[in-house]
Structure formats: structure tokens, C-alpha cells
Tab-separated table of C-alpha atoms and ligand atoms in Angstrom:
chain	number	residue	atom	x	y	z
M	3	MET	CA	-111.948	77.128	-46.581
M	4	LEU	CA	-109.996	74.831	-48.890
M	5	THR	CA	-106.260	75.491	-48.515
M	6	VAL	CA	-103.615	74.745	-51.141
M	7	HIS	CA	-100.096	74.148	-49.826
M	8	HIS	CA	-98.382	75.651	-52.819
M	9	LEU	CA	-94.718	75.193	-53.708
M	10	ASN	CA	-93.482	77.774	-56.188
M	11	ASN	CA	-92.784	76.498	-59.717
M	12	SER	CA	-94.447	73.182	-59.179
M	13	ARG	CA	-97.304	70.838	-59.892
M	14	SER	CA	-99.477	72.676	-57.393
M	15	GLN	CA	-100.009	75.326	-60.088
M	16	ARG	CA	-102.400	72.786	-61.647
M	17	VAL	CA	-104.492	72.696	-58.470
M	18	LEU	CA	-104.858	76.486	-58.421
M	19	TRP	CA	-105.940	76.337	-62.060
M	20	LEU	CA	-108.531	73.604	-61.390
M	21	LEU	CA	-109.942	75.596	-58.481
M	22	GLU	CA	-110.168	78.697	-60.675
M	23	GLU	CA	-111.970	76.673	-63.365
M	24	VAL	CA	-114.620	75.438	-60.924
M	25	ASP	CA	-114.712	78.799	-59.128
M	26	VAL	CA	-114.114	77.451	-55.622
M	27	PRO	CA	-112.679	79.934	-53.098
M	28	TYR	CA	-109.337	78.861	-51.673
M	29	ALA	CA	-106.488	80.063	-49.519
M	30	ILE	CA	-102.821	79.569	-50.415
M	31	VAL	CA	-100.032	78.710	-47.983
M	32	ARG	CA	-96.770	79.345	-49.838
M	33	TYR	CA	-93.550	77.334	-49.698
M	34	GLN	CA	-90.363	78.297	-51.520
M	35	ARG	CA	-88.094	75.761	-53.166
M	36	GLN	CA	-84.699	75.485	-51.488
M	37	PRO	CA	-81.441	75.994	-53.435
M	38	ASP	CA	-81.385	72.214	-54.075
M	39	MET	CA	-84.947	72.548	-55.513
M	40	HIS	CA	-86.491	70.559	-52.661
M	41	ALA	CA	-89.490	71.803	-50.734
M	42	PRO	CA	-88.773	73.291	-47.305
M	43	ALA	CA	-89.053	70.962	-44.285
M	44	GLU	CA	-92.247	72.726	-43.047
M	45	LEU	CA	-94.231	70.944	-45.750
M	46	ARG	CA	-93.581	67.638	-43.949
M	47	ALA	CA	-95.706	68.904	-41.098
M	48	ILE	CA	-98.653	68.899	-43.518
M	49	HIS	CA	-97.868	65.564	-45.217
M	50	PRO	CA	-94.999	63.175	-44.343
M	51	LEU	CA	-93.559	63.175	-47.888
M	52	GLY	CA	-93.248	66.970	-47.884
M	53	LYS	CA	-94.193	67.204	-51.573
M	54	SER	CA	-96.492	69.645	-53.245
M	55	PRO	CA	-99.360	69.815	-53.965
M	56	VAL	CA	-101.195	69.065	-50.752
M	57	ILE	CA	-104.610	70.445	-49.939
M	58	THR	CA	-106.555	70.582	-46.708
M	59	ASP	CA	-110.329	70.825	-46.793
M	60	ASP	CA	-113.062	70.108	-44.299
M	61	GLY	CA	-110.720	68.146	-42.009
M	62	ASN	CA	-109.143	66.166	-44.862
M	63	THR	CA	-105.504	66.336	-45.929
M	64	ILE	CA	-105.046	65.178	-49.519
M	65	ALA	CA	-101.768	64.720	-51.398
M	66	GLU	CA	-100.956	63.492	-54.923
M	67	SER	CA	-102.234	65.741	-57.679
M	68	GLY	CA	-104.439	63.115	-59.362
M	69	ALA	CA	-106.154	62.315	-56.052
M	70	ILE	CA	-106.549	66.042	-55.396
M	71	ALA	CA	-108.158	66.555	-58.810
M	72	GLU	CA	-110.572	63.678	-58.141
M	73	TYR	CA	-111.431	65.096	-54.707
M	74	ILE	CA	-112.071	68.612	-56.023
M	75	ILE	CA	-114.199	67.339	-58.917
M	76	ASP	CA	-116.186	64.976	-56.627
M	77	THR	CA	-116.666	67.465	-53.821
M	78	HIS	CA	-116.876	70.839	-55.514
M	79	GLY	CA	-117.207	70.139	-59.236
M	80	GLU	CA	-121.022	69.918	-59.477
M	81	GLY	CA	-120.618	67.706	-62.536
M	82	ARG	CA	-118.276	70.094	-64.332
M	83	LEU	CA	-114.987	69.111	-66.023
M	84	ILE	CA	-115.771	65.371	-65.913
M	85	PRO	CA	-117.504	63.326	-68.627
M	86	PRO	CA	-120.707	61.485	-67.627
M	87	PRO	CA	-120.216	58.005	-66.121
M	88	GLY	CA	-120.515	55.065	-68.482
M	89	THR	CA	-119.291	56.988	-71.536
M	90	PRO	CA	-116.108	56.281	-73.534
M	91	GLU	CA	-115.007	59.806	-72.613
M	92	ARG	CA	-115.210	58.946	-68.919
M	93	LEU	CA	-112.870	55.972	-69.437
M	94	ARG	CA	-110.424	58.161	-71.312
M	95	TYR	CA	-110.725	60.817	-68.601
M	96	THR	CA	-109.735	58.314	-65.894
M	97	TYR	CA	-106.904	57.035	-68.058
M	98	TRP	CA	-105.324	60.452	-68.679
M	99	LEU	CA	-105.811	61.518	-65.073
M	100	HIS	CA	-103.561	58.594	-64.050
M	101	TYR	CA	-101.285	58.502	-67.096
M	102	ALA	CA	-99.991	62.035	-66.432
M	103	GLU	CA	-98.133	61.120	-63.235
M	104	GLY	CA	-97.947	57.339	-63.651
M	105	SER	CA	-96.462	57.152	-67.161
M	106	ALA	CA	-95.655	60.570	-68.628
M	107	MET	CA	-93.711	62.092	-65.736
M	108	PRO	CA	-91.195	59.289	-64.901
M	109	PRO	CA	-89.106	59.614	-68.120
M	110	LEU	CA	-89.234	63.424	-67.824
M	111	LEU	CA	-87.895	63.172	-64.285
M	112	MET	CA	-85.206	60.735	-65.430
M	113	LYS	CA	-84.181	63.199	-68.108
M	114	LEU	CA	-83.821	65.956	-65.528
M	115	ILE	CA	-81.680	63.716	-63.295
M	116	PHE	CA	-79.419	62.375	-66.060
M	117	ASP	CA	-79.026	65.823	-67.668
M	118	ARG	CA	-77.856	67.231	-64.336
M	119	MET	CA	-75.789	64.297	-63.138
M	120	PRO	CA	-72.561	65.001	-65.122
M	121	LYS	CA	-72.647	68.669	-64.015
M	122	GLY	CA	-72.785	67.883	-60.282
M	123	PRO	CA	-69.868	68.080	-57.862
M	124	MET	CA	-67.507	65.069	-58.162
M	125	PRO	CA	-63.792	64.268	-58.404
M	126	ALA	CA	-62.476	65.360	-61.831
M	127	LEU	CA	-61.421	61.813	-62.713
M	128	MET	CA	-64.959	60.547	-62.347
M	129	ARG	CA	-66.618	63.155	-64.554
M	130	PRO	CA	-65.940	61.478	-67.951
M	131	ILE	CA	-67.235	58.166	-66.590
M	132	VAL	CA	-70.360	59.727	-65.151
M	133	ARG	CA	-70.903	61.633	-68.396
M	134	MET	CA	-70.649	58.382	-70.355
M	135	ILE	CA	-73.115	56.575	-68.086
M	136	ALA	CA	-75.568	59.497	-68.294
M	137	GLU	CA	-75.313	59.549	-72.089
M	138	ARG	CA	-75.903	55.790	-72.275
M	139	VAL	CA	-79.025	56.007	-70.118
M	140	ARG	CA	-80.327	59.016	-72.033
M	141	GLY	CA	-79.653	57.579	-75.472
M	142	GLY	CA	-80.629	53.998	-74.683
M	143	PHE	CA	-83.725	54.594	-72.598
M	144	VAL	CA	-84.801	58.114	-71.697
M	145	ASP	CA	-84.821	59.834	-75.111
M	146	PRO	CA	-86.588	56.938	-76.917
M	147	GLN	CA	-89.192	56.835	-74.129
M	148	LEU	CA	-89.777	60.579	-74.370
M	149	LYS	CA	-90.256	60.289	-78.122
M	150	LEU	CA	-92.626	57.334	-77.695
M	151	HIS	CA	-94.782	59.287	-75.244
M	152	LEU	CA	-94.792	62.507	-77.284
M	153	ASP	CA	-95.735	60.600	-80.461
M	154	TYR	CA	-98.530	58.881	-78.560
M	155	GLN	CA	-99.896	62.078	-77.005
M	156	GLU	CA	-99.739	63.854	-80.367
M	157	ALA	CA	-101.667	61.002	-82.047
M	158	GLU	CA	-104.293	60.956	-79.288
M	159	LEU	CA	-104.912	64.689	-79.676
M	160	GLY	CA	-105.519	63.943	-83.355
M	161	LYS	CA	-108.620	61.948	-82.303
M	162	SER	CA	-110.334	64.686	-80.316
M	163	LEU	CA	-109.760	68.290	-79.348
M	164	TRP	CA	-108.955	67.487	-75.705
M	165	PHE	CA	-107.427	64.410	-74.096
M	166	ALA	CA	-110.709	62.808	-72.945
M	167	GLY	CA	-112.867	63.938	-75.863
M	168	ASN	CA	-114.123	67.149	-77.403
M	169	GLU	CA	-114.883	68.780	-74.048
M	170	PHE	CA	-112.228	70.282	-71.792
M	171	THR	CA	-111.939	68.278	-68.528
M	172	ALA	CA	-109.818	68.040	-65.392
M	173	ALA	CA	-107.754	65.405	-67.256
M	174	ASP	CA	-106.447	68.213	-69.486
M	175	ILE	CA	-105.397	70.134	-66.392
M	176	GLN	CA	-103.629	67.035	-65.092
M	177	MET	CA	-101.944	66.494	-68.488
M	178	SER	CA	-100.835	70.124	-68.689
M	179	PHE	CA	-97.852	69.508	-66.415
M	180	PRO	CA	-96.138	66.756	-68.465
M	181	VAL	CA	-96.886	68.661	-71.670
M	182	GLU	CA	-95.452	71.886	-70.241
M	183	VAL	CA	-92.409	70.105	-68.856
M	184	SER	CA	-91.942	68.437	-72.258
M	185	ALA	CA	-91.992	71.861	-73.899
M	186	ALA	CA	-89.548	73.276	-71.339
M	187	ARG	CA	-87.000	70.450	-71.398
M	188	GLY	CA	-88.413	67.244	-72.900
M	189	GLY	CA	-88.082	67.829	-76.634
M	190	LEU	CA	-91.583	69.067	-77.430
M	191	ASP	CA	-91.573	71.762	-80.112
M	192	ALA	CA	-93.839	73.049	-82.860
M	193	THR	CA	-93.137	69.944	-84.982
M	194	ARG	CA	-95.905	68.337	-82.890
M	195	PRO	CA	-98.702	70.749	-83.794
M	196	LYS	CA	-101.531	69.127	-81.795
M	197	LEU	CA	-99.607	69.277	-78.523
M	198	TRP	CA	-98.419	72.777	-79.338
M	199	ALA	CA	-102.000	73.884	-80.035
M	200	PHE	CA	-103.061	72.241	-76.747
M	201	LEU	CA	-100.539	74.426	-74.912
M	202	GLU	CA	-101.747	77.544	-76.701
M	203	ARG	CA	-105.395	76.748	-75.883
M	204	ILE	CA	-104.747	76.132	-72.188
M	205	HIS	CA	-102.593	79.258	-71.828
M	206	ALA	CA	-105.426	81.329	-73.289
M	207	ARG	CA	-107.970	80.162	-70.695
M	208	PRO	CA	-108.887	82.948	-68.258
M	209	ALA	CA	-108.827	80.515	-65.308
M	210	TYR	CA	-105.284	79.448	-66.235
M	211	GLN	CA	-104.188	83.060	-66.240
M	212	ARG	CA	-105.933	83.849	-62.939
M	213	ALA	CA	-104.172	80.839	-61.391
M	214	LEU	CA	-100.820	82.131	-62.656
M	215	GLU	CA	-101.490	85.529	-61.086
M	216	ARG	CA	-102.275	83.896	-57.734
M	217	GLY	CA	-99.564	81.255	-57.880
M	218	GLY	CA	-96.678	83.485	-58.851
M	219	ARG	CA	-93.738	82.906	-61.140
M	220	TYR	CA	-93.913	79.637	-63.073
M	221	ASP	CA	-90.559	79.109	-64.781
M	222	ILE	CA	-91.408	75.663	-66.044
M	223	LEU	CA	-92.991	77.468	-68.988
M	224	ARG	CA	-89.566	78.464	-70.186
R	303	LIG	N1	-96.805	62.506	-58.097
R	303	LIG	C1	-96.795	63.597	-57.167
R	303	LIG	C2	-95.468	64.309	-57.286
R	303	LIG	C3	-95.261	65.362	-56.222
R	303	LIG	C4	-93.921	66.063	-56.400
R	303	LIG	O1	-92.884	65.428	-56.647
R	303	LIG	N2	-93.918	67.393	-56.255
R	303	LIG	C5	-92.714	68.160	-56.425
R	303	LIG	C6	-93.060	69.520	-57.023
R	303	LIG	S1	-93.426	69.490	-58.713
R	303	LIG	C7	-92.082	68.476	-55.086
R	303	LIG	O2	-92.782	68.683	-54.116
R	303	LIG	N3	-90.751	68.566	-55.064
R	303	LIG	C8	-90.017	69.018	-53.941
R	303	LIG	C9	-89.379	67.929	-53.159
R	303	LIG	O3	-89.400	66.765	-53.602
R	303	LIG	O4	-88.851	68.233	-52.082
R	303	LIG	C10	-97.987	64.521	-57.457
R	303	LIG	O5	-98.449	64.514	-58.603
R	303	LIG	O6	-98.492	65.202	-56.568
């Protein structure tokens, strides 16, 4: 049976959701984030990077959520949640599947790091300097990048109901994580109504809710 190595409060929630959407049975092996938010060392026994998600299926070990989505759709999707080859929607599908981790997540991760940096342990004399550096990076690079990406995503959702077209696809599942992280701590609010409506539509999907029940607490929503 397909096994999801699931870290609480993490990207692996997307994999559970995709599996619920395509109705593939799966087992979950659970890992709890450590106080420093890292995954526990046991996950490195499954994949050397020790990051989640990782799945194992039929003798294969697959990491990286975009690669996992492609594997699940190719192997178990039976043509669902992917536009037909050779269509403009298929090109957009491939684009968003990669954009989510390749372009949308890096500035969100930088924001997390530079928001936390001035609060970390350090000699008192250094704190004002570190705070100044963090503010410079945020103001000069991170915040403008976040705005650029949110404006872009909002405009793209003005062209079609879902990211790849008018049908819901696995690219929307892949995009859910950056959009949810943006809502939690990346400046996304109801002033971007298309992205907000996207969040409301995905949260209402029965498969999304079943995945939440199986995956456990998902604080990123807050
Ligand atoms: N680009 C990778 C990112 C994987 C990743 O960074 N996962 C986080 C969870 S959201 C993780 O495992 N963090 C714990 C750690 O780095 O120890 C993917 O999409 O799978």
C-alpha cells in the first residue's frame, strides 16, 4: 500500500488531500516537528534530506511534493486531475505544478527567516544591528517579491476559475500550500478576492476535509 511519511503541519498535507481526491488507499507514518520546527532524525532513514513529504509505493521512494504529485497522477490518477496532453491547460498545469515550490515558496520562506531572525538568541548589542539588516532585506527584497507574486496569482485567477483552467487539477493542490502560507503570514487578505475565493473553494472540498481529519492539526491555516 502507498505510504505517506507525514510531518505534522507541513506540505505533506497536500499529498493526503491529493490521495483523497483520487480515492487511493494509503497508510500514514507520522513524524512530529521538533521544538526547532525541524523534522525528527528518523525521517532521514526514509530519504537523506529528512524532509516531508516522502512517499513509498511499490518499491519506490519519492520525495519533493511536485514529483510526488506527478507520480500519483501518472500511476493512480486514471486521467483525473490533469488536463489532456497538447492543450494550453496542460502547459499551465505543468507551469503551476513547478511554480508553487520553485518560485512562490522561496520568498515566503525568506519572510519566515527574516521575521524570526531579530527575535532569536544573540548578544544584546547585536540585536539592533540584526533587526536593521532583517528590515532592509524584508523591505528591499522580500516584501516587494511577495506583493509581485500575489498580484500575479490574483491576476491569473482572473483568467480562469482554477490555476490551470476551468477544471480543478492537481496543480491547484500544489498551489494550495503557497496560497495558504500567504494567508497565514505572507500578506494575503480579502483585498485579493480571487485568491481568497480560491481558498474558500478548496476548504469546502470534501476530500480536503477528509485529508485534514486524517492528517491532524494544520496550524498553517491560522
Ligand atoms: N520543496 C520541498 C520542500 C520540503 C520541505 O521543506 N518540507 C518541510 C515541511 S513543510 C520540512 O520537512 N521541514 C522540516 C525540516 O526541514 O527538517 C517539497 O515540496 O517537498
